[in-house]
C-alpha atoms as an extended CHARMM CRD file, in Angstrom:
* protein
*
       175  EXT
         1         1  MET       CA            -36.3390000000      -33.8490000000       17.0960000000  PROA      1               0.0000000000
         2         2  ILE       CA            -39.2810000000      -32.0290000000       18.5910000000  PROA      2               0.0000000000
         3         3  PRO       CA            -38.4290000000      -30.2790000000       21.8570000000  PROA      3               0.0000000000
         4         4  ASP       CA            -40.4920000000      -30.8560000000       24.9860000000  PROA      4               0.0000000000
         5         5  GLU       CA            -42.2590000000      -27.8840000000       26.4500000000  PROA      5               0.0000000000
         6         6  ASP       CA            -40.1420000000      -28.1360000000       29.6040000000  PROA      6               0.0000000000
         7         7  THR       CA            -36.8000000000      -28.1980000000       27.7620000000  PROA      7               0.0000000000
         8         8  GLU       CA            -35.0910000000      -25.5340000000       25.7800000000  PROA      8               0.0000000000
         9         9  GLN       CA            -35.6520000000      -25.3480000000       22.0120000000  PROA      9               0.0000000000
        10        10  THR       CA            -33.0360000000      -26.9250000000       19.7990000000  PROA      10              0.0000000000
        11        11  PRO       CA            -31.1860000000      -24.3580000000       17.7250000000  PROA      11              0.0000000000
        12        12  VAL       CA            -31.9190000000      -24.1420000000       14.0440000000  PROA      12              0.0000000000
        13        13  VAL       CA            -28.8250000000      -24.4150000000       11.8920000000  PROA      13              0.0000000000
        14        14  THR       CA            -28.9690000000      -22.6180000000        8.5570000000  PROA      14              0.0000000000
        15        15  ASP       CA            -26.3850000000      -23.1210000000        5.8400000000  PROA      15              0.0000000000
        16        16  LEU       CA            -25.6050000000      -19.6810000000        4.4080000000  PROA      16              0.0000000000
        17        17  GLY       CA            -23.2040000000      -20.9500000000        1.7340000000  PROA      17              0.0000000000
        18        18  GLY       CA            -19.6140000000      -19.8500000000        1.1980000000  PROA      18              0.0000000000
        19        19  ALA       CA            -17.7760000000      -17.0180000000        2.8610000000  PROA      19              0.0000000000
        20        20  THR       CA            -19.1480000000      -14.1420000000        0.8170000000  PROA      20              0.0000000000
        21        21  ALA       CA            -20.2140000000      -10.6510000000        1.7890000000  PROA      21              0.0000000000
        22        22  LEU       CA            -23.8360000000      -11.6620000000        1.1810000000  PROA      22              0.0000000000
        23        23  SER       CA            -23.6460000000      -14.6870000000        3.5060000000  PROA      23              0.0000000000
        24        24  TYR       CA            -22.1000000000      -12.5410000000        6.2690000000  PROA      24              0.0000000000
        25        25  ARG       CA            -24.8130000000       -9.9230000000        5.7560000000  PROA      25              0.0000000000
        26        26  LYS       CA            -27.4540000000      -12.6510000000        6.1310000000  PROA      26              0.0000000000
        27        27  ALA       CA            -25.7440000000      -13.9670000000        9.2770000000  PROA      27              0.0000000000
        28        28  ARG       CA            -25.5970000000      -10.4390000000       10.7080000000  PROA      28              0.0000000000
        29        29  ASN       CA            -29.3120000000       -9.9210000000       10.0280000000  PROA      29              0.0000000000
        30        30  ILE       CA            -30.1690000000      -13.2430000000       11.7030000000  PROA      30              0.0000000000
        31        31  ALA       CA            -28.0370000000      -12.2850000000       14.7100000000  PROA      31              0.0000000000
        32        32  ALA       CA            -29.6870000000       -8.8470000000       14.8570000000  PROA      32              0.0000000000
        33        33  ARG       CA            -33.1390000000      -10.4760000000       15.0060000000  PROA      33              0.0000000000
        34        34  LEU       CA            -31.9640000000      -12.8290000000       17.7640000000  PROA      34              0.0000000000
        35        35  TYR       CA            -30.4330000000       -9.8720000000       19.6370000000  PROA      35              0.0000000000
        36        36  LYS       CA            -33.8620000000       -8.2460000000       19.9630000000  PROA      36              0.0000000000
        37        37  LYS       CA            -35.2960000000      -11.3650000000       21.6340000000  PROA      37              0.0000000000
        38        38  ALA       CA            -32.2820000000      -12.2420000000       23.8280000000  PROA      38              0.0000000000
        39        39  ASP       CA            -31.7490000000      -11.6310000000       27.5240000000  PROA      39              0.0000000000
        40        40  ALA       CA            -28.8810000000       -9.4750000000       28.8840000000  PROA      40              0.0000000000
        41        41  ASP       CA            -26.2580000000      -12.2560000000       29.0270000000  PROA      41              0.0000000000
        42        42  ASP       CA            -26.9990000000      -13.4530000000       25.5040000000  PROA      42              0.0000000000
        43        43  LYS       CA            -26.9860000000       -9.8940000000       24.1460000000  PROA      43              0.0000000000
        44        44  LYS       CA            -23.2700000000       -9.5680000000       24.9620000000  PROA      44              0.0000000000
        45        45  VAL       CA            -22.4240000000      -12.6850000000       22.9700000000  PROA      45              0.0000000000
        46        46  ILE       CA            -24.7340000000      -11.8460000000       20.0840000000  PROA      46              0.0000000000
        47        47  SER       CA            -23.4390000000       -8.2720000000       19.8140000000  PROA      47              0.0000000000
        48        48  GLY       CA            -19.9340000000       -9.7290000000       19.4630000000  PROA      48              0.0000000000
        49        49  MET       CA            -21.2080000000      -11.9420000000       16.6560000000  PROA      49              0.0000000000
        50        50  ILE       CA            -22.8060000000       -8.9550000000       14.9230000000  PROA      50              0.0000000000
        51        51  SER       CA            -19.6330000000       -6.8750000000       15.1190000000  PROA      51              0.0000000000
        52        52  ASP       CA            -17.5640000000       -9.8280000000       13.8170000000  PROA      52              0.0000000000
        53        53  CYS       CA            -19.9290000000      -10.2180000000       10.8610000000  PROA      53              0.0000000000
        54        54  GLU       CA            -19.7520000000       -6.4760000000       10.1260000000  PROA      54              0.0000000000
        55        55  PHE       CA            -15.9440000000       -6.6070000000       10.2770000000  PROA      55              0.0000000000
        56        56  VAL       CA            -15.6660000000       -9.5460000000        7.8590000000  PROA      56              0.0000000000
        57        57  GLU       CA            -18.3310000000       -8.1210000000        5.5510000000  PROA      57              0.0000000000
        58        58  GLU       CA            -16.5020000000       -4.8010000000        5.2810000000  PROA      58              0.0000000000
        59        59  TRP       CA            -13.2140000000       -6.6260000000        4.6290000000  PROA      59              0.0000000000
        60        60  LEU       CA            -14.8100000000       -8.6940000000        1.8560000000  PROA      60              0.0000000000
        61        61  VAL       CA            -16.5130000000       -5.6970000000        0.2610000000  PROA      61              0.0000000000
        62        62  THR       CA            -13.5810000000       -3.2590000000        0.3650000000  PROA      62              0.0000000000
        63        63  GLY       CA            -10.7600000000       -5.7690000000       -0.0410000000  PROA      63              0.0000000000
        64        64  ARG       CA             -8.7910000000       -4.3350000000        2.8700000000  PROA      64              0.0000000000
        65        65  ARG       CA             -8.7320000000       -4.5430000000        6.6220000000  PROA      65              0.0000000000
        66        66  PRO       CA            -11.4790000000       -2.3820000000        8.1880000000  PROA      66              0.0000000000
        67        67  GLY       CA            -10.2910000000        0.6300000000       10.1370000000  PROA      67              0.0000000000
        68        68  ASN       CA             -7.0460000000        1.0890000000        8.2320000000  PROA      68              0.0000000000
        69        69  LYS       CA             -6.6550000000        4.5320000000        6.7480000000  PROA      69              0.0000000000
        70        70  ARG       CA             -4.4900000000        3.2330000000        3.9370000000  PROA      70              0.0000000000
        71        71  GLY       CA             -4.7160000000       -0.0030000000        2.0390000000  PROA      71              0.0000000000
        72        72  VAL       CA             -1.7070000000       -2.2290000000        1.6330000000  PROA      72              0.0000000000
        73        73  GLU       CA             -1.4230000000       -1.0910000000       -1.9820000000  PROA      73              0.0000000000
        74        74  ARG       CA             -0.5090000000        2.4130000000       -0.7810000000  PROA      74              0.0000000000
        75        75  ARG       CA              1.3910000000        1.6480000000        2.4070000000  PROA      75              0.0000000000
        76        76  ALA       CA              5.1270000000        2.3940000000        2.2870000000  PROA      76              0.0000000000
        77        77  ALA       CA              5.3290000000        1.8120000000       -1.4410000000  PROA      77              0.0000000000
        78        78  TYR       CA              8.6010000000        3.7030000000       -1.6370000000  PROA      78              0.0000000000
        79        79  GLN       CA             10.1130000000        1.1550000000        0.7500000000  PROA      79              0.0000000000
        80        80  ARG       CA              8.9080000000       -1.9040000000       -1.1760000000  PROA      80              0.0000000000
        81        81  GLU       CA              9.7380000000       -0.8860000000       -4.7280000000  PROA      81              0.0000000000
        82        82  ARG       CA             13.0670000000       -0.3140000000       -6.3530000000  PROA      82              0.0000000000
        83        83  LEU       CA             12.1380000000        1.9190000000       -9.2500000000  PROA      83              0.0000000000
        84        84  VAL       CA             15.6830000000        2.3240000000      -10.4820000000  PROA      84              0.0000000000
        85        85  ASP       CA             18.4450000000       -0.0780000000       -9.5280000000  PROA      85              0.0000000000
        86        86  PRO       CA             20.5780000000        1.7410000000       -6.8880000000  PROA      86              0.0000000000
        87        87  LEU       CA             23.8260000000        0.6350000000       -8.5340000000  PROA      87              0.0000000000
        88        88  ARG       CA             22.6800000000        1.9810000000      -11.8880000000  PROA      88              0.0000000000
        89        89  MET       CA             21.6080000000        5.2490000000      -10.2770000000  PROA      89              0.0000000000
        90        90  GLN       CA             24.9930000000        5.6220000000       -8.5650000000  PROA      90              0.0000000000
        91        91  ALA       CA             26.8210000000        4.8170000000      -11.7940000000  PROA      91              0.0000000000
        92        92  TYR       CA             24.6690000000        7.3830000000      -13.5940000000  PROA      92              0.0000000000
        93        93  VAL       CA             25.4930000000       10.1210000000      -11.0890000000  PROA      93              0.0000000000
        94        94  GLN       CA             29.2130000000        9.3250000000      -10.9740000000  PROA      94              0.0000000000
        95        95  GLN       CA             29.5070000000        8.8270000000      -14.7630000000  PROA      95              0.0000000000
        96        96  ASN       CA             32.8390000000        7.1070000000      -14.4830000000  PROA      96              0.0000000000
        97        97  SER       CA             34.2600000000        5.1070000000      -17.3420000000  PROA      97              0.0000000000
        98        98  ALA       CA             36.7830000000        2.9730000000      -15.5060000000  PROA      98              0.0000000000
        99        99  GLY       CA             36.3730000000       -0.7830000000      -15.9060000000  PROA      99              0.0000000000
       100       100  SER       CA             33.6750000000       -1.0050000000      -13.2400000000  PROA      100             0.0000000000
       101       101  PRO       CA             30.8520000000       -3.5500000000      -13.6170000000  PROA      101             0.0000000000
       102       102  ALA       CA             28.5160000000       -0.7070000000      -12.6180000000  PROA      102             0.0000000000
       103       103  ASN       CA             29.2000000000        1.1240000000      -15.8860000000  PROA      103             0.0000000000
       104       104  LEU       CA             26.0740000000        1.7700000000      -17.8960000000  PROA      104             0.0000000000
       105       105  SER       CA             25.4020000000        1.1370000000      -21.5380000000  PROA      105             0.0000000000
       106       106  ASP       CA             24.0660000000        3.9400000000      -23.7090000000  PROA      106             0.0000000000
       107       107  TRP       CA             20.6130000000        2.3490000000      -23.5700000000  PROA      107             0.0000000000
       108       108  GLN       CA             20.6670000000        2.2430000000      -19.7380000000  PROA      108             0.0000000000
       109       109  LEU       CA             21.7630000000        5.8930000000      -19.6140000000  PROA      109             0.0000000000
       110       110  PHE       CA             18.8850000000        6.7720000000      -21.9380000000  PROA      110             0.0000000000
       111       111  GLN       CA             16.3800000000        4.8730000000      -19.7560000000  PROA      111             0.0000000000
       112       112  ILE       CA             17.4990000000        6.7100000000      -16.6130000000  PROA      112             0.0000000000
       113       113  GLU       CA             17.4750000000       10.0840000000      -18.3860000000  PROA      113             0.0000000000
       114       114  ASP       CA             13.9700000000        9.3770000000      -19.6650000000  PROA      114             0.0000000000
       115       115  ALA       CA             12.7080000000        8.5340000000      -16.1660000000  PROA      115             0.0000000000
       116       116  LEU       CA             14.4160000000       11.5670000000      -14.5900000000  PROA      116             0.0000000000
       117       117  SER       CA             13.0550000000       13.9120000000      -17.2600000000  PROA      117             0.0000000000
       118       118  THR       CA              9.6060000000       13.7110000000      -15.6470000000  PROA      118             0.0000000000
       119       119  LEU       CA             10.8940000000       15.3370000000      -12.4310000000  PROA      119             0.0000000000
       120       120  SER       CA             11.0400000000       18.9820000000      -11.4650000000  PROA      120             0.0000000000
       121       121  PRO       CA             14.5790000000       20.3690000000      -10.9660000000  PROA      121             0.0000000000
       122       122  ARG       CA             14.2660000000       20.2080000000       -7.1520000000  PROA      122             0.0000000000
       123       123  GLU       CA             12.8190000000       16.6760000000       -7.1990000000  PROA      123             0.0000000000
       124       124  ARG       CA             15.5890000000       15.5310000000       -9.5200000000  PROA      124             0.0000000000
       125       125  GLU       CA             18.2410000000       17.1020000000       -7.2990000000  PROA      125             0.0000000000
       126       126  CYS       CA             16.8780000000       15.5030000000       -4.1220000000  PROA      126             0.0000000000
       127       127  TYR       CA             16.3120000000       12.1260000000       -5.8060000000  PROA      127             0.0000000000
       128       128  THR       CA             19.7970000000       11.9060000000       -7.3220000000  PROA      128             0.0000000000
       129       129  MET       CA             21.4110000000       12.9820000000       -4.0640000000  PROA      129             0.0000000000
       130       130  ALA       CA             19.3990000000       10.4240000000       -2.0770000000  PROA      130             0.0000000000
       131       131  HSD       CA             19.6960000000        7.4830000000       -4.4650000000  PROA      131             0.0000000000
       132       132  GLY       CA             22.6880000000        8.3120000000       -6.6410000000  PROA      132             0.0000000000
       133       133  GLN       CA             25.0430000000        9.7870000000       -4.0750000000  PROA      133             0.0000000000
       134       134  CYS       CA             23.5760000000        8.0160000000       -1.0040000000  PROA      134             0.0000000000
       135       135  PHE       CA             23.2200000000       11.1660000000        1.0970000000  PROA      135             0.0000000000
       136       136  SER       CA             20.8750000000       11.0020000000        4.0690000000  PROA      136             0.0000000000
       137       137  ARG       CA             17.7530000000       13.1680000000        4.0820000000  PROA      137             0.0000000000
       138       138  SER       CA             19.2490000000       15.4260000000        6.7580000000  PROA      138             0.0000000000
       139       139  GLN       CA             22.4930000000       15.8750000000        4.7610000000  PROA      139             0.0000000000
       140       140  ILE       CA             20.5020000000       16.8010000000        1.6540000000  PROA      140             0.0000000000
       141       141  ALA       CA             18.3800000000       19.2550000000        3.6570000000  PROA      141             0.0000000000
       142       142  LYS       CA             21.4570000000       20.9070000000        5.0980000000  PROA      142             0.0000000000
       143       143  TYR       CA             23.1910000000       21.1210000000        1.7090000000  PROA      143             0.0000000000
       144       144  LEU       CA             20.1360000000       22.5460000000       -0.1120000000  PROA      144             0.0000000000
       145       145  GLY       CA             18.9960000000       24.7850000000        2.7560000000  PROA      145             0.0000000000
       146       146  ILE       CA             15.5370000000       23.2170000000        3.0550000000  PROA      146             0.0000000000
       147       147  THR       CA             13.8330000000       21.1480000000        5.7470000000  PROA      147             0.0000000000
       148       148  LYS       CA             14.2280000000       17.3980000000        6.0730000000  PROA      148             0.0000000000
       149       149  ASP       CA             10.4600000000       17.0180000000        5.5800000000  PROA      149             0.0000000000
       150       150  SER       CA             10.7270000000       18.9010000000        2.2880000000  PROA      150             0.0000000000
       151       151  VAL       CA             13.4810000000       16.5570000000        1.1350000000  PROA      151             0.0000000000
       152       152  THR       CA             11.3190000000       13.5690000000        2.0380000000  PROA      152             0.0000000000
       153       153  GLU       CA              8.3870000000       15.0710000000        0.1390000000  PROA      153             0.0000000000
       154       154  TYR       CA             10.5130000000       15.7570000000       -2.9660000000  PROA      154             0.0000000000
       155       155  VAL       CA             11.9960000000       12.2470000000       -2.9510000000  PROA      155             0.0000000000
       156       156  GLU       CA              8.5880000000       10.6040000000       -2.4760000000  PROA      156             0.0000000000
       157       157  ARG       CA              7.0450000000       12.6670000000       -5.2770000000  PROA      157             0.0000000000
       158       158  ALA       CA             10.0070000000       11.7870000000       -7.4960000000  PROA      158             0.0000000000
       159       159  GLN       CA              9.5490000000        8.0850000000       -6.7710000000  PROA      159             0.0000000000
       160       160  ILE       CA              5.8550000000        8.2840000000       -7.6390000000  PROA      160             0.0000000000
       161       161  LYS       CA              6.6230000000       10.0990000000      -10.9000000000  PROA      161             0.0000000000
       162       162  ILE       CA              9.3870000000        7.6600000000      -11.8230000000  PROA      162             0.0000000000
       163       163  GLY       CA              7.1010000000        4.7290000000      -11.0530000000  PROA      163             0.0000000000
       164       164  ARG       CA              4.4250000000        6.2200000000      -13.2720000000  PROA      164             0.0000000000
       165       165  ALA       CA              7.0020000000        6.9140000000      -16.0020000000  PROA      165             0.0000000000
       166       166  ILE       CA              8.2620000000        3.3200000000      -15.8700000000  PROA      166             0.0000000000
       167       167  ASN       CA              4.7330000000        1.9450000000      -16.2210000000  PROA      167             0.0000000000
       168       168  GLU       CA              3.7860000000        4.2860000000      -19.0810000000  PROA      168             0.0000000000
       169       169  SER       CA              7.0370000000        4.6490000000      -21.0410000000  PROA      169             0.0000000000
       170       170  LEU       CA              7.8570000000        2.4790000000      -24.0210000000  PROA      170             0.0000000000
       171       171  PHE       CA             11.5540000000        3.0530000000      -23.4060000000  PROA      171             0.0000000000
       172       172  LEU       CA             11.7280000000        2.0220000000      -19.7610000000  PROA      172             0.0000000000
       173       173  ASN       CA             10.1960000000       -1.4520000000      -19.9580000000  PROA      173             0.0000000000
       174       174  GLU       CA             12.7650000000       -4.1920000000      -19.5340000000  PROA      174             0.0000000000
       175       175  ASN       CA             13.3250000000       -6.2660000000      -22.6370000000  PROA      175             0.0000000000
């Protein structure tokens, strides 16, 4: 269709392919060229298109939502992962031998000892009190004479070290 001189031009539709970072970059460049030629009302709409393209392009390139300081792979990992089964950890700390189903085999005791051996004495103390004896962070802080933030830091560092030990140890992989 050829537009008349009195009517508005028909828009040209360009297929940019699939939703890839390159296609969004091309769309952003096309929108930027149109922005330079547009009037004030159209510039508002086109600038929204440009920012949307930049947003999606960054998301596709980085693999995470733009503007977030931390990716989902790092966010609250200590809340999502159970590095050591809480029942096993409690049985390890209590070391009782009554007929409880929470009793540990020698192999399970060895696995827990191996994971805990990577911790500093303070990290081990805070971690076993938090996960083995189920004390709150404030109770641990009061008992050890340190701040609650320090307890949180020790427990988080211990969880990171135990997670690393589980991934790297030949003894800690489940059979």
